[in-house]
Coordinates of C-alpha atoms and ligand atoms in Angstrom, one line a residue:
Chain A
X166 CA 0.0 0.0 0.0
X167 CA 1.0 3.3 -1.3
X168 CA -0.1 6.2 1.5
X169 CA 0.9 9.1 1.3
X170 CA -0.4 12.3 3.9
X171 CA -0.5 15.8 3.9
X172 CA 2.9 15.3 2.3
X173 CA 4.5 18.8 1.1
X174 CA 7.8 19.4 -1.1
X175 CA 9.2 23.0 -1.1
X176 CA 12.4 24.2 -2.8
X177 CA 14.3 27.1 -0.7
X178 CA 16.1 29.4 -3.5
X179 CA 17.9 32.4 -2.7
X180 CA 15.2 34.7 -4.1
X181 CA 12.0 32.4 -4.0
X182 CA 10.6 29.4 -2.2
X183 CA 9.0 26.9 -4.9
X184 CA 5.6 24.8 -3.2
X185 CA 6.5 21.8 -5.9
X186 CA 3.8 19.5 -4.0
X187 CA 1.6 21.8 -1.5
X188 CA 0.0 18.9 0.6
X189 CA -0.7 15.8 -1.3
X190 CA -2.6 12.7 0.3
X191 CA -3.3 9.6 -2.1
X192 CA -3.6 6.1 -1.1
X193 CA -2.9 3.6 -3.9
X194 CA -3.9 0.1 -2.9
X195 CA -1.9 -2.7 -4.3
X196 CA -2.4 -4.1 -7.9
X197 CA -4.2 -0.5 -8.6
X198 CA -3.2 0.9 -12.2
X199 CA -3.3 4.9 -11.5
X200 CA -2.4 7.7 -14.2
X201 CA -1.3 10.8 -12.8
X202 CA -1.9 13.7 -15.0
X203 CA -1.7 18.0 -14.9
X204 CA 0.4 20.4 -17.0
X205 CA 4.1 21.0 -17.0
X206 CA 5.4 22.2 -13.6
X207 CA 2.3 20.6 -11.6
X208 CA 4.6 18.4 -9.4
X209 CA 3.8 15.3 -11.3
X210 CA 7.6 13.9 -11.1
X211 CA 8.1 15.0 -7.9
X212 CA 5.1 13.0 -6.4
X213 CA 6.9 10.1 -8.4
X214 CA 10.4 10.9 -7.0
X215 CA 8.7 10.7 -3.6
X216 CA 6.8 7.3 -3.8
X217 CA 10.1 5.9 -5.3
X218 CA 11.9 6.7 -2.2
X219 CA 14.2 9.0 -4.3
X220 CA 13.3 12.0 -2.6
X221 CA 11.6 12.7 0.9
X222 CA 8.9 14.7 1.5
X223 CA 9.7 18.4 3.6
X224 CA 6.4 17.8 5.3
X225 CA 3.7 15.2 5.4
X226 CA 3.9 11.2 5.9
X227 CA 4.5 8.3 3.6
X228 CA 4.0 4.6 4.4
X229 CA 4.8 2.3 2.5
X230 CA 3.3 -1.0 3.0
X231 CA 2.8 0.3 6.6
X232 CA 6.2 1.6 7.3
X233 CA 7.0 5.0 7.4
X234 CA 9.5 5.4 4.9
X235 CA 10.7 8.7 7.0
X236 CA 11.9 5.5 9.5
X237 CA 13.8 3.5 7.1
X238 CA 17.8 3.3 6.9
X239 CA 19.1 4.3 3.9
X240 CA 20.3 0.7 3.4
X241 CA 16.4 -0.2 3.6
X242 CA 15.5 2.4 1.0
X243 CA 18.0 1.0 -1.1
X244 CA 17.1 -2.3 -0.9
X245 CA 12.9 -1.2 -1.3
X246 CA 14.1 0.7 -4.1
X247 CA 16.2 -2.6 -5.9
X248 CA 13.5 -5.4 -5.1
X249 CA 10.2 -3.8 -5.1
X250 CA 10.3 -0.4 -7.3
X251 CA 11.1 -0.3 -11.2
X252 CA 11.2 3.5 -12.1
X253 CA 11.3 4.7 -15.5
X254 CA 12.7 8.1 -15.6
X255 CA 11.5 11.4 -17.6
X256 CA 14.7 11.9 -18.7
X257 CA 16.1 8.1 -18.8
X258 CA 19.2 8.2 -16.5
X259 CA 21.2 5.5 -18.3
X260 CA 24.8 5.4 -17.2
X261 CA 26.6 6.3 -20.1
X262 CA 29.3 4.4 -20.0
X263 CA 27.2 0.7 -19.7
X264 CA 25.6 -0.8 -23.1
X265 CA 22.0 -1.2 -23.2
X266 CA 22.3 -4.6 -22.5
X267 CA 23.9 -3.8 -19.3
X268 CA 22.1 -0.8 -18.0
X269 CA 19.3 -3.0 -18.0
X270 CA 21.1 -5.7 -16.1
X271 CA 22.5 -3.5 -13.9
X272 CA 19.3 -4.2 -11.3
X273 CA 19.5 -7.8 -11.1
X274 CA 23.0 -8.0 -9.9
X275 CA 22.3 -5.5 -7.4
X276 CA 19.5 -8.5 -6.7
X277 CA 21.9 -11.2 -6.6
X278 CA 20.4 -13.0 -9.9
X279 CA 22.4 -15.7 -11.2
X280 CA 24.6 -14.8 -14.5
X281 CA 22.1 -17.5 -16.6
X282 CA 19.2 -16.1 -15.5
X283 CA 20.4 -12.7 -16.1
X284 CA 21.1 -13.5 -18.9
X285 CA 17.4 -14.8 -20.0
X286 CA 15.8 -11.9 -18.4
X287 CA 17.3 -9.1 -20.3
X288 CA 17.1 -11.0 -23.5
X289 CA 13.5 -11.0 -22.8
X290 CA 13.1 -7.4 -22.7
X291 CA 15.5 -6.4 -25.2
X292 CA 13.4 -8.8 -27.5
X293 CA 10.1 -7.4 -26.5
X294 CA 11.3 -3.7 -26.8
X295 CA 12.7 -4.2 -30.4
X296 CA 16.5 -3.6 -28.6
X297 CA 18.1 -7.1 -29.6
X298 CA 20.0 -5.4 -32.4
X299 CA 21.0 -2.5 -30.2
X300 CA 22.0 -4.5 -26.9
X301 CA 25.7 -3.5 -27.7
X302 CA 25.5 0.4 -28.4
X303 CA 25.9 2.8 -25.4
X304 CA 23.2 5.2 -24.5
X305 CA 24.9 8.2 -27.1
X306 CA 24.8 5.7 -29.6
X307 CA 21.1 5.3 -29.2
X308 CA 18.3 7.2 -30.7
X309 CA 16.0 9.1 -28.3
X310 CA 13.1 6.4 -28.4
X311 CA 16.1 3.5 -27.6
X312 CA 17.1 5.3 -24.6
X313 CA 13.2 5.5 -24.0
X314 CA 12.7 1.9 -24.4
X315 CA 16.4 0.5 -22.4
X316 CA 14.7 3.0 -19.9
X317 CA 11.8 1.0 -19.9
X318 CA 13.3 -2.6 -20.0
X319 CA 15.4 -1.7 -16.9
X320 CA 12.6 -0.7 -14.8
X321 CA 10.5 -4.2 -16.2
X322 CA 14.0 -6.8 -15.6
X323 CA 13.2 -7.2 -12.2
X324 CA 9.0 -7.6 -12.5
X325 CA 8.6 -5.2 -9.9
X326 CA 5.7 -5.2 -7.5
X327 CA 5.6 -1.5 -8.0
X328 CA 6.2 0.4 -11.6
X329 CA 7.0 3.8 -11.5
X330 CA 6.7 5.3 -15.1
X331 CA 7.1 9.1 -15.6
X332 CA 6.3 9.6 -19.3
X333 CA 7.3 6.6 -21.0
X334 CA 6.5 6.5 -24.1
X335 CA 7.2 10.9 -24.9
X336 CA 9.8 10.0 -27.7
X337 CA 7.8 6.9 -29.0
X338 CA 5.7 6.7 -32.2
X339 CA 1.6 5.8 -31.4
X340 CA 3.0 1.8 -32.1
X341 CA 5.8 1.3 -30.0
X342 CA 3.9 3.3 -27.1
X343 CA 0.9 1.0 -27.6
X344 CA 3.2 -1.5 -27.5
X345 CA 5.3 -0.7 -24.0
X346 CA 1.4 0.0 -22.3
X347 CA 0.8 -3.8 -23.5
X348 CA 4.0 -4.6 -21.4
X349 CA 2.4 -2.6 -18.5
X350 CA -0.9 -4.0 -18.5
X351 CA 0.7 -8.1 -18.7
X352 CA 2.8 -6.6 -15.4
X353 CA -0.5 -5.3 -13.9
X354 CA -2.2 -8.8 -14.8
X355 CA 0.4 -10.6 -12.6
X356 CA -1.2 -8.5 -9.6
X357 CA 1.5 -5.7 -9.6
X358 CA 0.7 -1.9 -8.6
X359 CA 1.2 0.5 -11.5
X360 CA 1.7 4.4 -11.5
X361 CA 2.1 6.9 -14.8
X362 CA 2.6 10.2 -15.3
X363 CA 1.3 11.4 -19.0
X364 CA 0.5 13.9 -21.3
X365 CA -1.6 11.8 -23.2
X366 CA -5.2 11.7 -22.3
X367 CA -5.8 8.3 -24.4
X368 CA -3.1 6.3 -22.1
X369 CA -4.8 8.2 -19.1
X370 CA -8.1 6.8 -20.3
X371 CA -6.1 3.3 -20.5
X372 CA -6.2 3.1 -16.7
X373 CA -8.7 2.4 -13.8
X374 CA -7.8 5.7 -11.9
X375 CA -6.8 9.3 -13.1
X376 CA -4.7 11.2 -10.1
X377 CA -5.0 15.1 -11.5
X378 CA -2.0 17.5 -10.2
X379 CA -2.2 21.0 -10.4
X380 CA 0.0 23.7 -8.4
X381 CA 1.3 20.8 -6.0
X382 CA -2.0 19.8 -5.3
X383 CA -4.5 17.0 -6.1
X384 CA -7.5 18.3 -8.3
X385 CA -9.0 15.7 -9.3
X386 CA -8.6 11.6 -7.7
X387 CA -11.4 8.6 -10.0
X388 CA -12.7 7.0 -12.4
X389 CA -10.9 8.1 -16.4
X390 CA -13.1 10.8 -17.9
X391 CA -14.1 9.9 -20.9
X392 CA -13.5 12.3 -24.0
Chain B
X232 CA 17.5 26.6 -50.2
X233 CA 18.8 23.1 -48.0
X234 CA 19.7 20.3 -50.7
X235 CA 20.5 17.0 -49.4
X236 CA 21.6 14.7 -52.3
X237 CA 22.5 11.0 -52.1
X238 CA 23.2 11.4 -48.0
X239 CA 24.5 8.6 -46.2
X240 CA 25.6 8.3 -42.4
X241 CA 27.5 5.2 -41.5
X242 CA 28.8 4.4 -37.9
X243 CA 31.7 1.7 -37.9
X244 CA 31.3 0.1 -34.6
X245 CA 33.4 -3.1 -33.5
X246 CA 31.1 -5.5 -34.6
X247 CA 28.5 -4.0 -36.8
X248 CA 27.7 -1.4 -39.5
X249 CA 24.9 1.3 -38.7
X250 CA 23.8 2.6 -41.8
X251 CA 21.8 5.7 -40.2
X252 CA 20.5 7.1 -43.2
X253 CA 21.5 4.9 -46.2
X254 CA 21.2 7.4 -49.2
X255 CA 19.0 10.0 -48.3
X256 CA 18.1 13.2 -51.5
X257 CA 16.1 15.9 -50.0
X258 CA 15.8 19.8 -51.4
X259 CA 13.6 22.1 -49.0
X260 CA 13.2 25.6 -50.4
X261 CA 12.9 28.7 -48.4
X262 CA 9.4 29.2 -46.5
X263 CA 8.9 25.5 -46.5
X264 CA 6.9 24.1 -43.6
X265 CA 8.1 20.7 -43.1
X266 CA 7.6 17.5 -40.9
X267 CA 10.0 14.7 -40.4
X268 CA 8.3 11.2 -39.8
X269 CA 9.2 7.9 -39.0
X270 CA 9.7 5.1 -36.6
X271 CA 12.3 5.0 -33.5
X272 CA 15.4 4.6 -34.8
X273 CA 14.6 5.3 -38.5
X274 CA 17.1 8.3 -39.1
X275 CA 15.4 11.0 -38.1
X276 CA 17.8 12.9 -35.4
X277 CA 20.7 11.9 -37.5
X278 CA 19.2 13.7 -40.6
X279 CA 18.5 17.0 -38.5
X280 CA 22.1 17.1 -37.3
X281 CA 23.4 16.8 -40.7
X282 CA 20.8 19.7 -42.2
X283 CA 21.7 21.8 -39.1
X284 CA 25.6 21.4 -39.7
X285 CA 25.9 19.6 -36.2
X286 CA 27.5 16.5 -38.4
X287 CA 29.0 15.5 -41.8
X288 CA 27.7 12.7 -44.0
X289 CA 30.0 9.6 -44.4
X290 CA 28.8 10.2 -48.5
X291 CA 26.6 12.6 -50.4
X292 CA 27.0 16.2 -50.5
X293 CA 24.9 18.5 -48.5
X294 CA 24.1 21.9 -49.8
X295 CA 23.4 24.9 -48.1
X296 CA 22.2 28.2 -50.2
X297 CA 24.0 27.3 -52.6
X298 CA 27.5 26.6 -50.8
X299 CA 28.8 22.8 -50.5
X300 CA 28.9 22.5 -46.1
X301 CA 31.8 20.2 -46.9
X302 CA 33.5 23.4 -48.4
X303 CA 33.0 25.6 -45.3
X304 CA 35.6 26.3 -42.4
X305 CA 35.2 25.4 -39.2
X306 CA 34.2 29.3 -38.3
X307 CA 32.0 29.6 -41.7
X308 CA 30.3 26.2 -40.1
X309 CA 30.2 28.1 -36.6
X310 CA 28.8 31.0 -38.2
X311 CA 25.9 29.4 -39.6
X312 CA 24.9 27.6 -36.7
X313 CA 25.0 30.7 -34.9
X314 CA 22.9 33.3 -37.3
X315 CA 21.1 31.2 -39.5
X316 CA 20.2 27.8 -37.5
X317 CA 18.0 27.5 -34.2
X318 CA 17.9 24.0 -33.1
X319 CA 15.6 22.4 -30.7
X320 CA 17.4 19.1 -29.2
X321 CA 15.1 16.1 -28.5
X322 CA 17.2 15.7 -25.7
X323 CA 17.3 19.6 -25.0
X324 CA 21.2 19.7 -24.4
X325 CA 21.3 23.0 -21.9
X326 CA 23.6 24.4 -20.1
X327 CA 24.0 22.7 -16.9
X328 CA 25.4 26.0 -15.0
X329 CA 23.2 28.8 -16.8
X330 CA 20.0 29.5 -15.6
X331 CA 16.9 29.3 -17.9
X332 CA 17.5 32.8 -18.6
X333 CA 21.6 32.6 -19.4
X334 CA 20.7 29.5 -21.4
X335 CA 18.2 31.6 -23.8
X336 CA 20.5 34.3 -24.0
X337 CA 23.6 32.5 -25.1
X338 CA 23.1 32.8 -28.8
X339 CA 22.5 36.3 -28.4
X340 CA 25.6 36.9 -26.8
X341 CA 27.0 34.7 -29.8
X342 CA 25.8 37.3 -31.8
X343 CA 27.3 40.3 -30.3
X344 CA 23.9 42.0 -29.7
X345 CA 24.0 44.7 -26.9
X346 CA 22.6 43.8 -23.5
X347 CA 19.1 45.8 -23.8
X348 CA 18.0 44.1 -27.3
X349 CA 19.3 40.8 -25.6
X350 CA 17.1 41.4 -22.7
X351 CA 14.0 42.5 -24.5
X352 CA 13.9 39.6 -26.5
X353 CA 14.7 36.9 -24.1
X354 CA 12.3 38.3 -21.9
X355 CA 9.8 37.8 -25.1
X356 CA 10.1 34.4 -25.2
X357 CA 10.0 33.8 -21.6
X358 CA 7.1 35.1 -21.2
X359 CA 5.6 33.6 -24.3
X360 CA 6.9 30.0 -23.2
X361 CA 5.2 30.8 -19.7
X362 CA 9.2 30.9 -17.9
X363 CA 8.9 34.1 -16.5
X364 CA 8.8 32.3 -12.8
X365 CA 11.6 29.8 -13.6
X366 CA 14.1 31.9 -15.9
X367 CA 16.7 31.8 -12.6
X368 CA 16.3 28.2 -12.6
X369 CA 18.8 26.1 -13.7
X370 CA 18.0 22.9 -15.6
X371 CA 17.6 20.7 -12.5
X372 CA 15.5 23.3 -10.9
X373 CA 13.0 23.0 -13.5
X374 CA 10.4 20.2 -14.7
X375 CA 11.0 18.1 -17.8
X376 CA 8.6 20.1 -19.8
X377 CA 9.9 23.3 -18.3
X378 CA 13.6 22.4 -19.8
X379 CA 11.8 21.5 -22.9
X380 CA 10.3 25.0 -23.1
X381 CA 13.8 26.4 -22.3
X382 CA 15.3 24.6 -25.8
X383 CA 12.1 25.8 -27.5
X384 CA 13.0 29.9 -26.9
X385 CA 16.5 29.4 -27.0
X386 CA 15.9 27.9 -30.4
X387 CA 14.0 31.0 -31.5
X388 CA 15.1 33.7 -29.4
X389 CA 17.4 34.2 -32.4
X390 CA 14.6 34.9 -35.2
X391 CA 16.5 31.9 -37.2
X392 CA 16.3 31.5 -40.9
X393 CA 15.7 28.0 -40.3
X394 CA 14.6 26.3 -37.4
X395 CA 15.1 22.5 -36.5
X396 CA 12.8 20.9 -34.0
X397 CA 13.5 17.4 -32.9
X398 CA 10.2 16.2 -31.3
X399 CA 9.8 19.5 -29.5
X400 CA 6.8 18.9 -27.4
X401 CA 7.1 15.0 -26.3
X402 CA 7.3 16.2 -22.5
X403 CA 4.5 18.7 -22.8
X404 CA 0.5 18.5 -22.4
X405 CA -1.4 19.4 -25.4
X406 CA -2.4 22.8 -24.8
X407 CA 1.3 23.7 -23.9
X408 CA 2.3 22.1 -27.5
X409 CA -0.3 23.4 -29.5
X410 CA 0.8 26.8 -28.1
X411 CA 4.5 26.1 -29.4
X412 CA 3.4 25.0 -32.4
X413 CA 1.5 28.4 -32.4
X414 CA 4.9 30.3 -32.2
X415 CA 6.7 28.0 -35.0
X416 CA 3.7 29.1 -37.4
X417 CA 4.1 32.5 -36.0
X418 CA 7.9 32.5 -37.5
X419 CA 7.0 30.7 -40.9
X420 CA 4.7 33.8 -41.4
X421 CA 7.9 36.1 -41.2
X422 CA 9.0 33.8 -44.4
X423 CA 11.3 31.3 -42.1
X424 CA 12.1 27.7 -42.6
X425 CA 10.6 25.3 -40.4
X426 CA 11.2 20.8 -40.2
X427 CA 10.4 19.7 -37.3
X428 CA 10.1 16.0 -36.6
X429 CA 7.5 14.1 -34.9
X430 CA 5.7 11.2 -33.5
X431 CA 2.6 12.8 -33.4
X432 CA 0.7 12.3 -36.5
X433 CA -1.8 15.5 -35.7
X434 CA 1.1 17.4 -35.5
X435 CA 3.0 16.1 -38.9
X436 CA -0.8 17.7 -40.4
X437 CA 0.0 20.9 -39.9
X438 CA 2.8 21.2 -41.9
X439 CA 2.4 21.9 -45.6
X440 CA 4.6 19.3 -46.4
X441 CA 5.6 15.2 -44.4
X442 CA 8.9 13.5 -45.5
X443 CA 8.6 9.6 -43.9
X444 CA 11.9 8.2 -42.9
X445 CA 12.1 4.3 -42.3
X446 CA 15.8 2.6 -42.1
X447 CA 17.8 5.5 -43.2
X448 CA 15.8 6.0 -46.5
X449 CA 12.9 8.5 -47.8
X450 CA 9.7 6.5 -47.9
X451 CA 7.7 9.4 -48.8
X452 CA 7.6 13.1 -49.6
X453 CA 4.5 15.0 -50.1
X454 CA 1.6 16.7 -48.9
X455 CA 0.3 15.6 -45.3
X456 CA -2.1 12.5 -45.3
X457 CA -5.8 13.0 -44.1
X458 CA -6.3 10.3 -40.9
Ligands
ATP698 N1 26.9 7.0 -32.5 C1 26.2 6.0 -33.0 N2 26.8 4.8 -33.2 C2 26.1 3.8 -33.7 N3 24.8 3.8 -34.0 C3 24.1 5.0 -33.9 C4 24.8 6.2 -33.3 N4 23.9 7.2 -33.2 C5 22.7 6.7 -33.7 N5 22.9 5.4 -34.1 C6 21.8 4.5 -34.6 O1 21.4 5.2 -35.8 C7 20.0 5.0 -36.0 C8 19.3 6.3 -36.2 O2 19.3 7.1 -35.1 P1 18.4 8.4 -35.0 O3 18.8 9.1 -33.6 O4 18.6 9.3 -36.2 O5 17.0 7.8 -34.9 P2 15.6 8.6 -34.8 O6 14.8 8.4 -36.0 O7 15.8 10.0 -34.4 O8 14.8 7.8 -33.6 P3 13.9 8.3 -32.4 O9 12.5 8.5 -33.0 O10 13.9 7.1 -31.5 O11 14.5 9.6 -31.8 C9 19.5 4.3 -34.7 O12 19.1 2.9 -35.0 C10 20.6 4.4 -33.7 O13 20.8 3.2 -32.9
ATP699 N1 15.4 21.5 -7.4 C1 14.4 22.4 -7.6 N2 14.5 23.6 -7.2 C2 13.5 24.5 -7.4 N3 12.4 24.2 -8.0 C3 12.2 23.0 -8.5 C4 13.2 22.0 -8.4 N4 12.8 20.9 -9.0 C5 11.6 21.1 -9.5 N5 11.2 22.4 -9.2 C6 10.0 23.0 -9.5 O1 8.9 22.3 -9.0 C7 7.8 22.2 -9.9 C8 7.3 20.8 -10.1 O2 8.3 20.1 -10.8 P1 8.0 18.7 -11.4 O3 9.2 18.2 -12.1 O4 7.4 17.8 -10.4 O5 6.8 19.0 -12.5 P2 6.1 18.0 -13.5 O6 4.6 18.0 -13.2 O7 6.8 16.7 -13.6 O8 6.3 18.8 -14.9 P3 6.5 18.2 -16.4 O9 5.2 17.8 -16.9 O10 7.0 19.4 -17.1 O11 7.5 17.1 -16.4 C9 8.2 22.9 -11.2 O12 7.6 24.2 -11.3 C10 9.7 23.1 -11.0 O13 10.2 24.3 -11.6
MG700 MG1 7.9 15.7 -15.0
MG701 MG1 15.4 11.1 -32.6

């Protein structure tokens, strides 16, 4: 269980002080599948960063699963982070200097997998995400949608109970989007909890729940309004 | 007038050939609206490099006004980057230390235009790109559709003869990327040169004209398709 309360986010600057999330509560129940949606700036990726365990909230509680995450050691967090969170980034965050192959591996030997199974796992993903041919090129010798989709397959390797997706598919054709929600909803089928931020109302409408951010603040929390 | 004829990109890696684009003839006249298309991966990004002298071709001659880009110095090459190019990055590319501001001006400065006319005009855009609030943000002080709107201006804070955009509005809601695409028609009426690529097939029908690239090779060139 996801539960956020009352939980606030606020940049000090030298000159200003930016209310990024202005008192957020949201419960997300395991094996929901919840869009998040609101214009640029609205705080959508740093609610994400914060239910990732990325990034704690400056006020506010979060629980996760019944802990407070405010409690946890950071080798905890790390290890919630490794086994039970697969976040795909808005801006990838591939190391550079790791192939595609690798960047997705990288998670299961932080989980201890075995080298064969490893190995099977990542094939898996770089065959569903149209990467086989690209497993050996590093991220700069990717095209923006590869990065995308080695983004995606490293946050998938590890079947995570909880997917994190912050715009996935922004640098995707219609197919190859279509194609990476298919992914999401065979993860959801197997019981796991899935969260996305997107501009685009039709994959919003693909889910059971629609989260609305606006200023920091939750607008909107049901059912997908239909267009 | 941009004249692309027989264009090939090759990258020699250790164990494979990319053939980026694969033989690629393209002549866009002055004025010309156009849209780049295609699938992830197809060439697209590698062709706007090339048009916006970011790149050579392995083959094929690429001509500019007139003047073969293989001919030009390195400062004739700086030059029309500079004045005559404004490039939007599909991976935005700013300036990690500037603030939003700084980044936008940067070409100005380039330029050598005095400090009030830099000012006036960056403060344009700003406003226009809703970054009044943000422009003493750096990049990681700003949302991924807030550095997306930072390329945008400092792509046209220069009034550019021609103006790349590489998927421009992938991190941005609709209204926010209708509203940019406002301000690209906005410069094609002042008799500017506009290809912008994109996944987004409403998009692509706006322009007068859609060039669909698929494994390094033209496909198609003509007026937009009705859906
Ligand atoms: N430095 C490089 N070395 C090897 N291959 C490369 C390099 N840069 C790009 N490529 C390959 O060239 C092909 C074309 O890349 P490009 O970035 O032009 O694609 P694109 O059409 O812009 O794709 P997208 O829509 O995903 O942005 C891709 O298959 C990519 O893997
Ligand atoms: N380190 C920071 N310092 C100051 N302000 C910040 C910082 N990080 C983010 N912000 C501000 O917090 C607000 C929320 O940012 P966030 O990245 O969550 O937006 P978002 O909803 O994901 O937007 P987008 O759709 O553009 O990705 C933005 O207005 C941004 O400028
Ligand atoms: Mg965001
Ligand atoms: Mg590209």
């Amino acid at each position: 269980v996801i539960e956020l309360v009352q939980v606030k986010k606020t940049y000090t600057m030298a000159e200003e002080t930016v209310r990024a999330l202005a008192g957020v509560s949201v419960t997300i129940q395991p094996g929901e599948y919840v869009a998040v949606v609101g214009p640029s700036g609205s705080g959508k990726s740093t609610l994400m960063n914060l239910i990732g365990c990325l990034d704690r909230p400056s006020e506010g509680r979060y629980r996760l699963s019944g802990t407070d995450v405010s409690d946890m050691s950071e080798n905890q967090l790390a290890d919630v982070r490794n086994r039970r969170i697969g976040f795909v980034f808005q801006t990838f965050n591939l190391l550079p200097r790791l192939t595609a192959y690798e960047n997705i591996e990288l998670p299961l030997i932080y989980q201890g997998l075995p080298g064969g199974q490893r190995k099977e796992r990542v094939n898996k993903r770089l065959d569903q995400l149209g990467l086989s041919d690209r497993q050996k090129h590093r991220p700069a010798e990717l095209s923006g949608g590869q990065r995308q989709r080695v983004a995606v397959a490293r946050a998938l390797v590890t079947d995570p109970a909880i997917l994190l997706a912050d715009e996935p598919t922004g640098n995707l054709d219609q197919r190859t989007g279509q194609e990476i929600l298919g992914l999401f909803r065979e993860l959801h089928q197997t019981g796991q909890t899935i969260v996305l931020v997107t501009h685009d109302p039709h994959i919003a409408q693909q889910a059971e729940r629609v989260i609305e951010i606006r200023d920091g603040l939750v607008k909107r929390d049901g059912a997908p309004l239909k267009e």
